[in-house]
Amino acid sequence: MELIHTVAWMKQVASEARRNDRVLGLVPTMGALHEGHLSLVRRAQTQCFPVVVSIFVNPKQFGPSEDFKKYPRTLDVDLAALERIGVDYVFAPLPDEMYPPGFRTAVSVEGLGDRLEGRSRPGHFTGVTTVVLKLFEITQPCFAFFGRKDAQQLRIIRQMTRDLDLGAEIVVCPIVREPDGLALSSRNAYLAENDRRAATALYRSLDAVRREVGGGERNPTRLLAALKCVIDAEPGVLLDYAEIVDAETFDRAVSLRNNCYVLIAARVGTTRLIDNALIESEGNPFTVNM
Ligand code: AMP
């Protein structure tokens, strides 16, 4: 495994891979790696060589009152985990490499990013698309791997990739969860013991929706009522939003005719967590993927 810190060297490695007709796979992360990240890497390894994992805590996707400074940084442990599973390259640039003094450009996708996460975290998605575009330019991936955990981010990245002819194929990977359902997240490290227990309410609320759908309920308002019932019963959890949206447009769903996401964001103590379930109604029967 080779650790790369500079844009110039990463570009050189990537163009060498291209010249040799290699299928480069990119897994962008902010580090503090967990099994969710590693599942993306393993998936990448099934179809790509070389696999590049980027580790960059991107300042541009954090709001001024968010946790950029205290975001967990565990580079040595991350590198050991990636070495163990046989990653080829880790690209871990310093902020000045990605955003040298005088940097002025931002890339944003219109529409999809103004609601839900975008409304709660103004500027977040522009920060994400700007860094992902840079990572794509630097590594020129044939495939790039993202988790369904960040469903809205994924939708926006897909749009940017299509709109700007970036050429990378976006691969979606399922959400990896703890045995009690909590979606793995680097931010779970912030949770105190009580919060950790309360945090399962996000999963339980999505599971309530799954059960309702299984019982034949198709009305988004009633499905959300079932979700809120679970959240309201957990005093340690403060709901930011819960919505059922069309999986393509991210508009609020009035029916389950098209595939939909059930999206939830909530504060557990001082930690903000997100989760989602995908209701696939375009097949028969309906399935709810957690
Ligand atoms: P992050 O380091 O949080 O920016 O995440 C990097 C990538 O890992 C993103 O594509 C996330 O969607 C993905 N990811 C984060 N948590 C999980 C999880 N629990 N299961 C699957 N993928 C995840």
PDB file of C-alpha atoms and ligand atoms in Angstrom:
ATOM      1  CA  MET A   1       0.000   0.000   0.000  1.00  0.00           C
ATOM      2  CA  GLU A   2       1.271   3.435  -0.880  1.00  0.00           C
ATOM      3  CA  LEU A   3       0.349   6.578   1.038  1.00  0.00           C
ATOM      4  CA  ILE A   4       0.110   9.679  -1.148  1.00  0.00           C
ATOM      5  CA  HIS A   5      -0.071  13.205   0.241  1.00  0.00           C
ATOM      6  CA  THR A   6       0.208  15.394  -2.841  1.00  0.00           C
ATOM      7  CA  VAL A   7      -2.172  16.086  -5.707  1.00  0.00           C
ATOM      8  CA  ALA A   8       0.671  15.978  -8.219  1.00  0.00           C
ATOM      9  CA  TRP A   9       1.795  12.485  -7.215  1.00  0.00           C
ATOM     10  CA  MET A  10      -1.762  11.164  -7.038  1.00  0.00           C
ATOM     11  CA  LYS A  11      -2.390  12.482 -10.561  1.00  0.00           C
ATOM     12  CA  GLN A  12       0.743  10.798 -11.812  1.00  0.00           C
ATOM     13  CA  VAL A  13      -0.232   7.444 -10.303  1.00  0.00           C
ATOM     14  CA  ALA A  14      -3.760   7.755 -11.731  1.00  0.00           C
ATOM     15  CA  SER A  15      -2.603   8.637 -15.242  1.00  0.00           C
ATOM     16  CA  GLU A  16      -0.136   5.759 -15.185  1.00  0.00           C
ATOM     17  CA  ALA A  17      -3.040   3.431 -14.272  1.00  0.00           C
ATOM     18  CA  ARG A  18      -5.088   4.864 -17.160  1.00  0.00           C
ATOM     19  CA  ARG A  19      -2.229   4.425 -19.605  1.00  0.00           C
ATOM     20  CA  ASN A  20      -2.048   0.761 -18.632  1.00  0.00           C
ATOM     21  CA  ASP A  21      -5.808   0.308 -19.118  1.00  0.00           C
ATOM     22  CA  ARG A  22      -6.306  -0.349 -15.432  1.00  0.00           C
ATOM     23  CA  VAL A  23      -9.751   0.002 -13.875  1.00  0.00           C
ATOM     24  CA  LEU A  24      -9.184   2.468 -11.067  1.00  0.00           C
ATOM     25  CA  GLY A  25     -11.754   2.513  -8.260  1.00  0.00           C
ATOM     26  CA  LEU A  26     -12.084   5.436  -5.865  1.00  0.00           C
ATOM     27  CA  VAL A  27     -13.572   5.292  -2.367  1.00  0.00           C
ATOM     28  CA  PRO A  28     -13.846   8.825  -0.968  1.00  0.00           C
ATOM     29  CA  THR A  29     -13.949   9.086   2.842  1.00  0.00           C
ATOM     30  CA  MET A  30     -13.274  11.485   5.669  1.00  0.00           C
ATOM     31  CA  GLY A  31     -11.421   8.810   7.626  1.00  0.00           C
ATOM     32  CA  ALA A  32     -12.228   7.514  11.130  1.00  0.00           C
ATOM     33  CA  LEU A  33     -12.920   4.377   9.183  1.00  0.00           C
ATOM     34  CA  HIS A  34     -15.454   1.764  10.258  1.00  0.00           C
ATOM     35  CA  GLU A  35     -16.949  -1.361   8.696  1.00  0.00           C
ATOM     36  CA  GLY A  36     -19.240   0.801   6.536  1.00  0.00           C
ATOM     37  CA  HIS A  37     -16.234   2.368   4.832  1.00  0.00           C
ATOM     38  CA  LEU A  38     -14.447  -0.973   4.611  1.00  0.00           C
ATOM     39  CA  SER A  39     -17.483  -2.535   2.936  1.00  0.00           C
ATOM     40  CA  LEU A  40     -17.139   0.071   0.176  1.00  0.00           C
ATOM     41  CA  VAL A  41     -13.466  -0.779  -0.166  1.00  0.00           C
ATOM     42  CA  ARG A  42     -14.138  -4.519  -0.375  1.00  0.00           C
ATOM     43  CA  ARG A  43     -16.796  -3.910  -2.980  1.00  0.00           C
ATOM     44  CA  ALA A  44     -14.331  -1.791  -4.968  1.00  0.00           C
ATOM     45  CA  GLN A  45     -11.750  -4.556  -4.782  1.00  0.00           C
ATOM     46  CA  THR A  46     -14.138  -7.002  -6.470  1.00  0.00           C
ATOM     47  CA  GLN A  47     -14.151  -4.956  -9.661  1.00  0.00           C
ATOM     48  CA  CYS A  48     -11.227  -2.539  -9.657  1.00  0.00           C
ATOM     49  CA  PHE A  49      -7.477  -2.444  -9.634  1.00  0.00           C
ATOM     50  CA  PRO A  50      -5.999  -0.278  -8.337  1.00  0.00           C
ATOM     51  CA  VAL A  51      -8.268   0.833  -5.490  1.00  0.00           C
ATOM     52  CA  VAL A  52      -7.651   4.322  -4.145  1.00  0.00           C
ATOM     53  CA  VAL A  53      -9.139   5.308  -0.792  1.00  0.00           C
ATOM     54  CA  SER A  54      -9.115   9.027  -0.141  1.00  0.00           C
ATOM     55  CA  ILE A  55      -9.061  10.302   3.423  1.00  0.00           C
ATOM     56  CA  PHE A  56      -9.762  13.994   3.679  1.00  0.00           C
ATOM     57  CA  VAL A  57     -11.783  15.829   6.312  1.00  0.00           C
ATOM     58  CA  ASN A  58     -13.166  18.386   3.922  1.00  0.00           C
ATOM     59  CA  PRO A  59     -13.478  21.781   5.645  1.00  0.00           C
ATOM     60  CA  LYS A  60     -15.836  23.068   2.939  1.00  0.00           C
ATOM     61  CA  GLN A  61     -18.635  20.685   3.849  1.00  0.00           C
ATOM     62  CA  PHE A  62     -18.809  21.759   7.495  1.00  0.00           C
ATOM     63  CA  GLY A  63     -20.841  24.778   8.592  1.00  0.00           C
ATOM     64  CA  PRO A  64     -19.222  27.358  10.918  1.00  0.00           C
ATOM     65  CA  SER A  65     -20.985  25.900  13.982  1.00  0.00           C
ATOM     66  CA  GLU A  66     -20.378  22.276  13.020  1.00  0.00           C
ATOM     67  CA  ASP A  67     -17.829  19.731  14.229  1.00  0.00           C
ATOM     68  CA  PHE A  68     -14.935  20.223  11.757  1.00  0.00           C
ATOM     69  CA  LYS A  69     -12.374  20.805  14.519  1.00  0.00           C
ATOM     70  CA  LYS A  70     -13.426  17.882  16.658  1.00  0.00           C
ATOM     71  CA  TYR A  71     -14.243  15.472  13.792  1.00  0.00           C
ATOM     72  CA  PRO A  72     -12.386  12.226  14.665  1.00  0.00           C
ATOM     73  CA  ARG A  73      -9.006  11.927  12.941  1.00  0.00           C
ATOM     74  CA  THR A  74      -7.445   8.477  13.282  1.00  0.00           C
ATOM     75  CA  LEU A  75      -5.072   8.279  10.319  1.00  0.00           C
ATOM     76  CA  ASP A  76      -2.691   5.667  11.743  1.00  0.00           C
ATOM     77  CA  VAL A  77      -5.484   3.284  12.700  1.00  0.00           C
ATOM     78  CA  ASP A  78      -7.181   3.887   9.331  1.00  0.00           C
ATOM     79  CA  LEU A  79      -3.978   3.125   7.435  1.00  0.00           C
ATOM     80  CA  ALA A  80      -3.487  -0.112   9.376  1.00  0.00           C
ATOM     81  CA  ALA A  81      -7.063  -1.215   8.557  1.00  0.00           C
ATOM     82  CA  LEU A  82      -6.617  -0.393   4.869  1.00  0.00           C
ATOM     83  CA  GLU A  83      -3.242  -2.122   4.727  1.00  0.00           C
ATOM     84  CA  ARG A  84      -4.807  -5.227   6.293  1.00  0.00           C
ATOM     85  CA  ILE A  85      -7.442  -5.508   3.586  1.00  0.00           C
ATOM     86  CA  GLY A  86      -4.945  -4.910   0.807  1.00  0.00           C
ATOM     87  CA  VAL A  87      -5.757  -1.415  -0.473  1.00  0.00           C
ATOM     88  CA  ASP A  88      -3.403  -0.199  -3.193  1.00  0.00           C
ATOM     89  CA  TYR A  89      -3.264   3.565  -2.577  1.00  0.00           C
ATOM     90  CA  VAL A  90      -4.410   5.938   0.141  1.00  0.00           C
ATOM     91  CA  PHE A  91      -4.703   9.551  -0.913  1.00  0.00           C
ATOM     92  CA  ALA A  92      -4.567  11.730   2.207  1.00  0.00           C
ATOM     93  CA  PRO A  93      -3.902  15.316   1.120  1.00  0.00           C
ATOM     94  CA  LEU A  94      -3.410  18.188   3.538  1.00  0.00           C
ATOM     95  CA  PRO A  95      -6.063  20.955   3.281  1.00  0.00           C
ATOM     96  CA  ASP A  96      -3.599  23.275   1.532  1.00  0.00           C
ATOM     97  CA  GLU A  97      -3.050  20.683  -1.206  1.00  0.00           C
ATOM     98  CA  MET A  98      -6.759  20.556  -1.981  1.00  0.00           C
ATOM     99  CA  TYR A  99      -7.486  24.231  -1.335  1.00  0.00           C
ATOM    100  CA  PRO A 100      -4.296  26.244  -1.834  1.00  0.00           C
ATOM    101  CA  PRO A 101      -4.362  29.902  -0.827  1.00  0.00           C
ATOM    102  CA  GLY A 102      -6.471  31.829  -3.340  1.00  0.00           C
ATOM    103  CA  PHE A 103      -8.807  28.921  -4.089  1.00  0.00           C
ATOM    104  CA  ARG A 104     -12.132  30.425  -5.228  1.00  0.00           C
ATOM    105  CA  THR A 105     -14.208  27.861  -7.065  1.00  0.00           C
ATOM    106  CA  ALA A 106     -17.321  26.027  -5.902  1.00  0.00           C
ATOM    107  CA  VAL A 107     -19.462  23.554  -7.792  1.00  0.00           C
ATOM    108  CA  SER A 108     -23.080  23.058  -6.917  1.00  0.00           C
ATOM    109  CA  VAL A 109     -25.979  21.052  -8.248  1.00  0.00           C
ATOM    110  CA  GLU A 110     -29.159  23.093  -8.479  1.00  0.00           C
ATOM    111  CA  GLY A 111     -32.376  22.064  -6.793  1.00  0.00           C
ATOM    112  CA  LEU A 112     -31.631  18.732  -5.177  1.00  0.00           C
ATOM    113  CA  GLY A 113     -29.452  20.221  -2.456  1.00  0.00           C
ATOM    114  CA  ASP A 114     -31.758  22.927  -1.141  1.00  0.00           C
ATOM    115  CA  ARG A 115     -33.879  20.715   1.100  1.00  0.00           C
ATOM    116  CA  LEU A 116     -33.506  18.138   3.898  1.00  0.00           C
ATOM    117  CA  GLU A 117     -29.755  17.933   4.671  1.00  0.00           C
ATOM    118  CA  GLY A 118     -29.172  20.989   2.501  1.00  0.00           C
ATOM    119  CA  ARG A 119     -31.664  23.067   4.456  1.00  0.00           C
ATOM    120  CA  SER A 120     -30.299  21.951   7.836  1.00  0.00           C
ATOM    121  CA  ARG A 121     -26.692  22.343   6.710  1.00  0.00           C
ATOM    122  CA  PRO A 122     -26.448  25.320   4.318  1.00  0.00           C
ATOM    123  CA  GLY A 123     -23.463  25.020   1.988  1.00  0.00           C
ATOM    124  CA  HIS A 124     -22.868  21.384   2.913  1.00  0.00           C
ATOM    125  CA  PHE A 125     -23.598  19.874  -0.484  1.00  0.00           C
ATOM    126  CA  THR A 126     -21.611  22.519  -2.351  1.00  0.00           C
ATOM    127  CA  GLY A 127     -18.673  21.548  -0.169  1.00  0.00           C
ATOM    128  CA  VAL A 128     -19.268  17.892  -0.977  1.00  0.00           C
ATOM    129  CA  THR A 129     -19.629  18.323  -4.740  1.00  0.00           C
ATOM    130  CA  THR A 130     -16.613  20.625  -4.910  1.00  0.00           C
ATOM    131  CA  VAL A 131     -14.360  18.122  -3.172  1.00  0.00           C
ATOM    132  CA  VAL A 132     -15.762  15.111  -5.037  1.00  0.00           C
ATOM    133  CA  LEU A 133     -15.255  16.848  -8.369  1.00  0.00           C
ATOM    134  CA  LYS A 134     -11.659  17.580  -7.395  1.00  0.00           C
ATOM    135  CA  LEU A 135     -11.116  13.985  -6.276  1.00  0.00           C
ATOM    136  CA  PHE A 136     -12.554  12.734  -9.579  1.00  0.00           C
ATOM    137  CA  GLU A 137     -10.306  15.089 -11.547  1.00  0.00           C
ATOM    138  CA  ILE A 138      -7.249  14.023  -9.593  1.00  0.00           C
ATOM    139  CA  THR A 139      -7.849  10.258  -9.660  1.00  0.00           C
ATOM    140  CA  GLN A 140      -9.876   9.833 -12.894  1.00  0.00           C
ATOM    141  CA  PRO A 141     -11.776   6.815 -11.514  1.00  0.00           C
ATOM    142  CA  CYS A 142     -13.631   4.325 -13.712  1.00  0.00           C
ATOM    143  CA  PHE A 143     -15.816   3.550 -10.687  1.00  0.00           C
ATOM    144  CA  ALA A 144     -16.478   5.498  -7.503  1.00  0.00           C
ATOM    145  CA  PHE A 145     -18.082   3.893  -4.472  1.00  0.00           C
ATOM    146  CA  PHE A 146     -20.534   5.580  -2.116  1.00  0.00           C
ATOM    147  CA  GLY A 147     -22.778   4.397   0.715  1.00  0.00           C
ATOM    148  CA  ARG A 148     -26.570   4.605   0.560  1.00  0.00           C
ATOM    149  CA  LYS A 149     -26.306   5.935   4.113  1.00  0.00           C
ATOM    150  CA  ASP A 150     -25.906   9.418   2.587  1.00  0.00           C
ATOM    151  CA  ALA A 151     -28.766   9.057   0.128  1.00  0.00           C
ATOM    152  CA  GLN A 152     -29.194  12.705  -0.792  1.00  0.00           C
ATOM    153  CA  GLN A 153     -25.449  13.179  -1.242  1.00  0.00           C
ATOM    154  CA  LEU A 154     -25.414  10.153  -3.507  1.00  0.00           C
ATOM    155  CA  ARG A 155     -28.248  11.504  -5.631  1.00  0.00           C
ATOM    156  CA  ILE A 156     -26.467  14.860  -5.987  1.00  0.00           C
ATOM    157  CA  ILE A 157     -23.141  13.250  -6.889  1.00  0.00           C
ATOM    158  CA  ARG A 158     -24.858  11.128  -9.518  1.00  0.00           C
ATOM    159  CA  GLN A 159     -26.383  14.281 -10.991  1.00  0.00           C
ATOM    160  CA  MET A 160     -23.072  16.116 -11.072  1.00  0.00           C
ATOM    161  CA  THR A 161     -21.331  13.118 -12.624  1.00  0.00           C
ATOM    162  CA  ARG A 162     -23.932  12.972 -15.377  1.00  0.00           C
ATOM    163  CA  ASP A 163     -24.185  16.740 -15.935  1.00  0.00           C
ATOM    164  CA  LEU A 164     -20.426  17.279 -16.152  1.00  0.00           C
ATOM    165  CA  ASP A 165     -19.686  14.072 -18.123  1.00  0.00           C
ATOM    166  CA  LEU A 166     -17.234  12.990 -15.470  1.00  0.00           C
ATOM    167  CA  GLY A 167     -17.165   9.471 -16.852  1.00  0.00           C
ATOM    168  CA  ALA A 168     -16.998   7.700 -13.506  1.00  0.00           C
ATOM    169  CA  GLU A 169     -19.630   5.092 -12.796  1.00  0.00           C
ATOM    170  CA  ILE A 170     -21.178   5.612  -9.375  1.00  0.00           C
ATOM    171  CA  VAL A 171     -21.630   2.399  -7.379  1.00  0.00           C
ATOM    172  CA  VAL A 172     -24.034   2.411  -4.429  1.00  0.00           C
ATOM    173  CA  CYS A 173     -23.283   0.198  -1.443  1.00  0.00           C
ATOM    174  CA  PRO A 174     -25.760  -0.867   1.249  1.00  0.00           C
ATOM    175  CA  ILE A 175     -25.856   0.608   4.745  1.00  0.00           C
ATOM    176  CA  VAL A 176     -23.769  -1.313   7.282  1.00  0.00           C
ATOM    177  CA  ARG A 177     -25.393  -1.393  10.720  1.00  0.00           C
ATOM    178  CA  GLU A 178     -24.559  -2.424  14.267  1.00  0.00           C
ATOM    179  CA  PRO A 179     -26.353  -5.569  15.467  1.00  0.00           C
ATOM    180  CA  ASP A 180     -29.008  -3.346  17.109  1.00  0.00           C
ATOM    181  CA  GLY A 181     -29.624  -1.490  13.843  1.00  0.00           C
ATOM    182  CA  LEU A 182     -27.679   1.741  14.418  1.00  0.00           C
ATOM    183  CA  ALA A 183     -26.072   2.739  11.112  1.00  0.00           C
ATOM    184  CA  LEU A 184     -22.292   2.874  11.459  1.00  0.00           C
ATOM    185  CA  SER A 185     -21.018   6.431  11.397  1.00  0.00           C
ATOM    186  CA  SER A 186     -17.764   8.108  12.388  1.00  0.00           C
ATOM    187  CA  ARG A 187     -19.912  10.409  14.527  1.00  0.00           C
ATOM    188  CA  ASN A 188     -21.162   7.471  16.635  1.00  0.00           C
ATOM    189  CA  ALA A 189     -17.857   7.892  18.495  1.00  0.00           C
ATOM    190  CA  TYR A 190     -19.343  11.055  20.056  1.00  0.00           C
ATOM    191  CA  LEU A 191     -22.242   9.167  21.654  1.00  0.00           C
ATOM    192  CA  ALA A 192     -22.176   8.752  25.436  1.00  0.00           C
ATOM    193  CA  GLU A 193     -23.562   5.470  26.774  1.00  0.00           C
ATOM    194  CA  ASN A 194     -27.137   6.735  27.213  1.00  0.00           C
ATOM    195  CA  ASP A 195     -27.099   8.456  23.839  1.00  0.00           C
ATOM    196  CA  ARG A 196     -25.840   5.278  22.226  1.00  0.00           C
ATOM    197  CA  ARG A 197     -28.912   3.418  23.488  1.00  0.00           C
ATOM    198  CA  ALA A 198     -31.270   6.235  22.454  1.00  0.00           C
ATOM    199  CA  ALA A 199     -29.662   6.431  18.998  1.00  0.00           C
ATOM    200  CA  THR A 200     -31.248   3.116  17.995  1.00  0.00           C
ATOM    201  CA  ALA A 201     -34.534   5.048  17.806  1.00  0.00           C
ATOM    202  CA  LEU A 202     -33.585   6.175  14.286  1.00  0.00           C
ATOM    203  CA  TYR A 203     -33.392   2.581  13.097  1.00  0.00           C
ATOM    204  CA  ARG A 204     -36.434   1.559  15.124  1.00  0.00           C
ATOM    205  CA  SER A 205     -38.461   4.379  13.570  1.00  0.00           C
ATOM    206  CA  LEU A 206     -37.504   3.245  10.070  1.00  0.00           C
ATOM    207  CA  ASP A 207     -38.294  -0.316  11.055  1.00  0.00           C
ATOM    208  CA  ALA A 208     -41.763   0.833  12.163  1.00  0.00           C
ATOM    209  CA  VAL A 209     -42.272   2.184   8.639  1.00  0.00           C
ATOM    210  CA  ARG A 210     -41.067  -1.107   7.201  1.00  0.00           C
ATOM    211  CA  ARG A 211     -43.591  -3.012   9.302  1.00  0.00           C
ATOM    212  CA  GLU A 212     -46.412  -0.662   8.300  1.00  0.00           C
ATOM    213  CA  VAL A 213     -45.547  -1.078   4.632  1.00  0.00           C
ATOM    214  CA  GLY A 214     -45.412  -4.845   5.178  1.00  0.00           C
ATOM    215  CA  GLY A 215     -48.907  -4.640   6.655  1.00  0.00           C
ATOM    216  CA  GLY A 216     -50.181  -2.898   3.526  1.00  0.00           C
ATOM    217  CA  GLU A 217     -49.996   0.781   4.522  1.00  0.00           C
ATOM    218  CA  ARG A 218     -49.175   2.955   1.490  1.00  0.00           C
ATOM    219  CA  ASN A 219     -49.979   6.441   2.732  1.00  0.00           C
ATOM    220  CA  PRO A 220     -46.810   8.515   3.340  1.00  0.00           C
ATOM    221  CA  THR A 221     -48.474  10.673   6.006  1.00  0.00           C
ATOM    222  CA  ARG A 222     -49.543   7.652   8.019  1.00  0.00           C
ATOM    223  CA  LEU A 223     -46.145   6.017   7.542  1.00  0.00           C
ATOM    224  CA  LEU A 224     -44.445   9.141   8.885  1.00  0.00           C
ATOM    225  CA  ALA A 225     -46.842   9.176  11.838  1.00  0.00           C
ATOM    226  CA  ALA A 226     -45.653   5.650  12.715  1.00  0.00           C
ATOM    227  CA  LEU A 227     -42.058   6.830  12.460  1.00  0.00           C
ATOM    228  CA  LYS A 228     -42.651   9.885  14.670  1.00  0.00           C
ATOM    229  CA  CYS A 229     -44.387   7.751  17.276  1.00  0.00           C
ATOM    230  CA  VAL A 230     -41.105   5.885  17.848  1.00  0.00           C
ATOM    231  CA  ILE A 231     -39.016   9.070  17.933  1.00  0.00           C
ATOM    232  CA  ASP A 232     -41.402  10.855  20.314  1.00  0.00           C
ATOM    233  CA  ALA A 233     -41.200   7.912  22.714  1.00  0.00           C
ATOM    234  CA  GLU A 234     -37.421   8.410  23.009  1.00  0.00           C
ATOM    235  CA  PRO A 235     -36.785  11.543  25.097  1.00  0.00           C
ATOM    236  CA  GLY A 236     -33.059  11.654  24.238  1.00  0.00           C
ATOM    237  CA  VAL A 237     -33.757  12.103  20.527  1.00  0.00           C
ATOM    238  CA  LEU A 238     -34.753  15.394  18.928  1.00  0.00           C
ATOM    239  CA  LEU A 239     -36.073  15.076  15.383  1.00  0.00           C
ATOM    240  CA  ASP A 240     -34.608  17.467  12.810  1.00  0.00           C
ATOM    241  CA  TYR A 241     -36.620  16.124   9.871  1.00  0.00           C
ATOM    242  CA  ALA A 242     -38.354  12.979   8.717  1.00  0.00           C
ATOM    243  CA  GLU A 243     -39.633  12.818   5.153  1.00  0.00           C
ATOM    244  CA  ILE A 244     -40.646  10.333   2.527  1.00  0.00           C
ATOM    245  CA  VAL A 245     -39.347  11.518  -0.828  1.00  0.00           C
ATOM    246  CA  ASP A 246     -39.281  10.323  -4.396  1.00  0.00           C
ATOM    247  CA  ALA A 247     -35.907   8.591  -4.802  1.00  0.00           C
ATOM    248  CA  GLU A 248     -35.242  10.390  -8.086  1.00  0.00           C
ATOM    249  CA  THR A 249     -36.503  13.941  -7.540  1.00  0.00           C
ATOM    250  CA  PHE A 250     -36.216  14.106  -3.748  1.00  0.00           C
ATOM    251  CA  ASP A 251     -39.596  15.862  -3.767  1.00  0.00           C
ATOM    252  CA  ARG A 252     -41.971  14.954  -0.968  1.00  0.00           C
ATOM    253  CA  ALA A 253     -43.818  11.783  -1.992  1.00  0.00           C
ATOM    254  CA  VAL A 254     -47.593  11.902  -2.119  1.00  0.00           C
ATOM    255  CA  SER A 255     -47.795   8.189  -2.880  1.00  0.00           C
ATOM    256  CA  LEU A 256     -45.416   5.234  -2.967  1.00  0.00           C
ATOM    257  CA  ARG A 257     -45.878   4.781  -6.696  1.00  0.00           C
ATOM    258  CA  ASN A 258     -42.194   5.378  -7.429  1.00  0.00           C
ATOM    259  CA  ASN A 259     -39.242   4.203  -5.366  1.00  0.00           C
ATOM    260  CA  CYS A 260     -38.978   6.372  -2.265  1.00  0.00           C
ATOM    261  CA  TYR A 261     -36.557   7.127   0.515  1.00  0.00           C
ATOM    262  CA  VAL A 262     -37.639   7.476   4.105  1.00  0.00           C
ATOM    263  CA  LEU A 263     -35.094   9.984   5.375  1.00  0.00           C
ATOM    264  CA  ILE A 264     -34.491  10.913   8.972  1.00  0.00           C
ATOM    265  CA  ALA A 265     -32.122  13.296  10.732  1.00  0.00           C
ATOM    266  CA  ALA A 266     -32.097  13.730  14.486  1.00  0.00           C
ATOM    267  CA  ARG A 267     -30.000  15.018  17.318  1.00  0.00           C
ATOM    268  CA  VAL A 268     -29.065  12.482  19.961  1.00  0.00           C
ATOM    269  CA  GLY A 269     -27.604  14.509  22.818  1.00  0.00           C
ATOM    270  CA  THR A 270     -25.280  16.850  20.941  1.00  0.00           C
ATOM    271  CA  THR A 271     -24.658  14.463  18.045  1.00  0.00           C
ATOM    272  CA  ARG A 272     -26.529  14.825  14.776  1.00  0.00           C
ATOM    273  CA  LEU A 273     -27.234  11.521  13.023  1.00  0.00           C
ATOM    274  CA  ILE A 274     -28.927  10.603   9.742  1.00  0.00           C
ATOM    275  CA  ASP A 275     -30.373   7.364   8.462  1.00  0.00           C
ATOM    276  CA  ASN A 276     -32.721   6.152   5.756  1.00  0.00           C
ATOM    277  CA  ALA A 277     -34.647   3.260   4.290  1.00  0.00           C
ATOM    278  CA  LEU A 278     -35.375   2.698   0.623  1.00  0.00           C
ATOM    279  CA  ILE A 279     -38.909   1.671  -0.299  1.00  0.00           C
ATOM    280  CA  GLU A 280     -38.748  -0.142  -3.613  1.00  0.00           C
ATOM    281  CA  SER A 281     -42.218  -0.060  -5.056  1.00  0.00           C
ATOM    282  CA  GLU A 282     -41.233  -0.451  -8.676  1.00  0.00           C
ATOM    283  CA  GLY A 283     -40.897  -4.209  -8.226  1.00  0.00           C
ATOM    284  CA  ASN A 284     -43.529  -6.525  -6.920  1.00  0.00           C
ATOM    285  CA  PRO A 285     -43.815  -7.043  -3.988  1.00  0.00           C
ATOM    286  CA  PHE A 286     -42.788  -3.819  -2.206  1.00  0.00           C
ATOM    287  CA  THR A 287     -39.506  -4.141  -0.395  1.00  0.00           C
ATOM    288  CA  VAL A 288     -38.128  -1.857   2.277  1.00  0.00           C
ATOM    289  CA  ASN A 289     -34.335  -1.904   2.408  1.00  0.00           C
ATOM    290  CA  MET A 290     -32.878  -0.749   5.684  1.00  0.00           C
TER     291      MET A 290
HETATM  292  P1  AMP B   1     -17.747   9.725   5.299  1.00  0.00           P
HETATM  293  O1  AMP B   1     -16.394   9.306   5.758  1.00  0.00           O
HETATM  294  O2  AMP B   1     -18.750   9.829   6.397  1.00  0.00           O
HETATM  295  O3  AMP B   1     -17.725  10.917   4.384  1.00  0.00           O
HETATM  296  O4  AMP B   1     -18.279   8.535   4.401  1.00  0.00           O
HETATM  297  C1  AMP B   1     -17.558   8.059   3.305  1.00  0.00           C
HETATM  298  C2  AMP B   1     -18.408   7.089   2.543  1.00  0.00           C
HETATM  299  O5  AMP B   1     -18.760   5.997   3.387  1.00  0.00           O
HETATM  300  C3  AMP B   1     -19.727   7.699   2.038  1.00  0.00           C
HETATM  301  O6  AMP B   1     -19.973   7.227   0.737  1.00  0.00           O
HETATM  302  C4  AMP B   1     -20.731   7.176   3.018  1.00  0.00           C
HETATM  303  O7  AMP B   1     -22.030   7.073   2.494  1.00  0.00           O
HETATM  304  C5  AMP B   1     -20.157   5.803   3.321  1.00  0.00           C
HETATM  305  N1  AMP B   1     -20.671   5.304   4.587  1.00  0.00           N
HETATM  306  C6  AMP B   1     -20.662   5.930   5.781  1.00  0.00           C
HETATM  307  N2  AMP B   1     -21.279   5.184   6.717  1.00  0.00           N
HETATM  308  C7  AMP B   1     -21.694   4.055   6.093  1.00  0.00           C
HETATM  309  C8  AMP B   1     -22.399   2.884   6.517  1.00  0.00           C
HETATM  310  N3  AMP B   1     -22.809   2.725   7.771  1.00  0.00           N
HETATM  311  N4  AMP B   1     -22.648   1.931   5.600  1.00  0.00           N
HETATM  312  C9  AMP B   1     -22.250   2.087   4.308  1.00  0.00           C
HETATM  313  N5  AMP B   1     -21.572   3.160   3.860  1.00  0.00           N
HETATM  314  C10 AMP B   1     -21.306   4.135   4.734  1.00  0.00           C
END
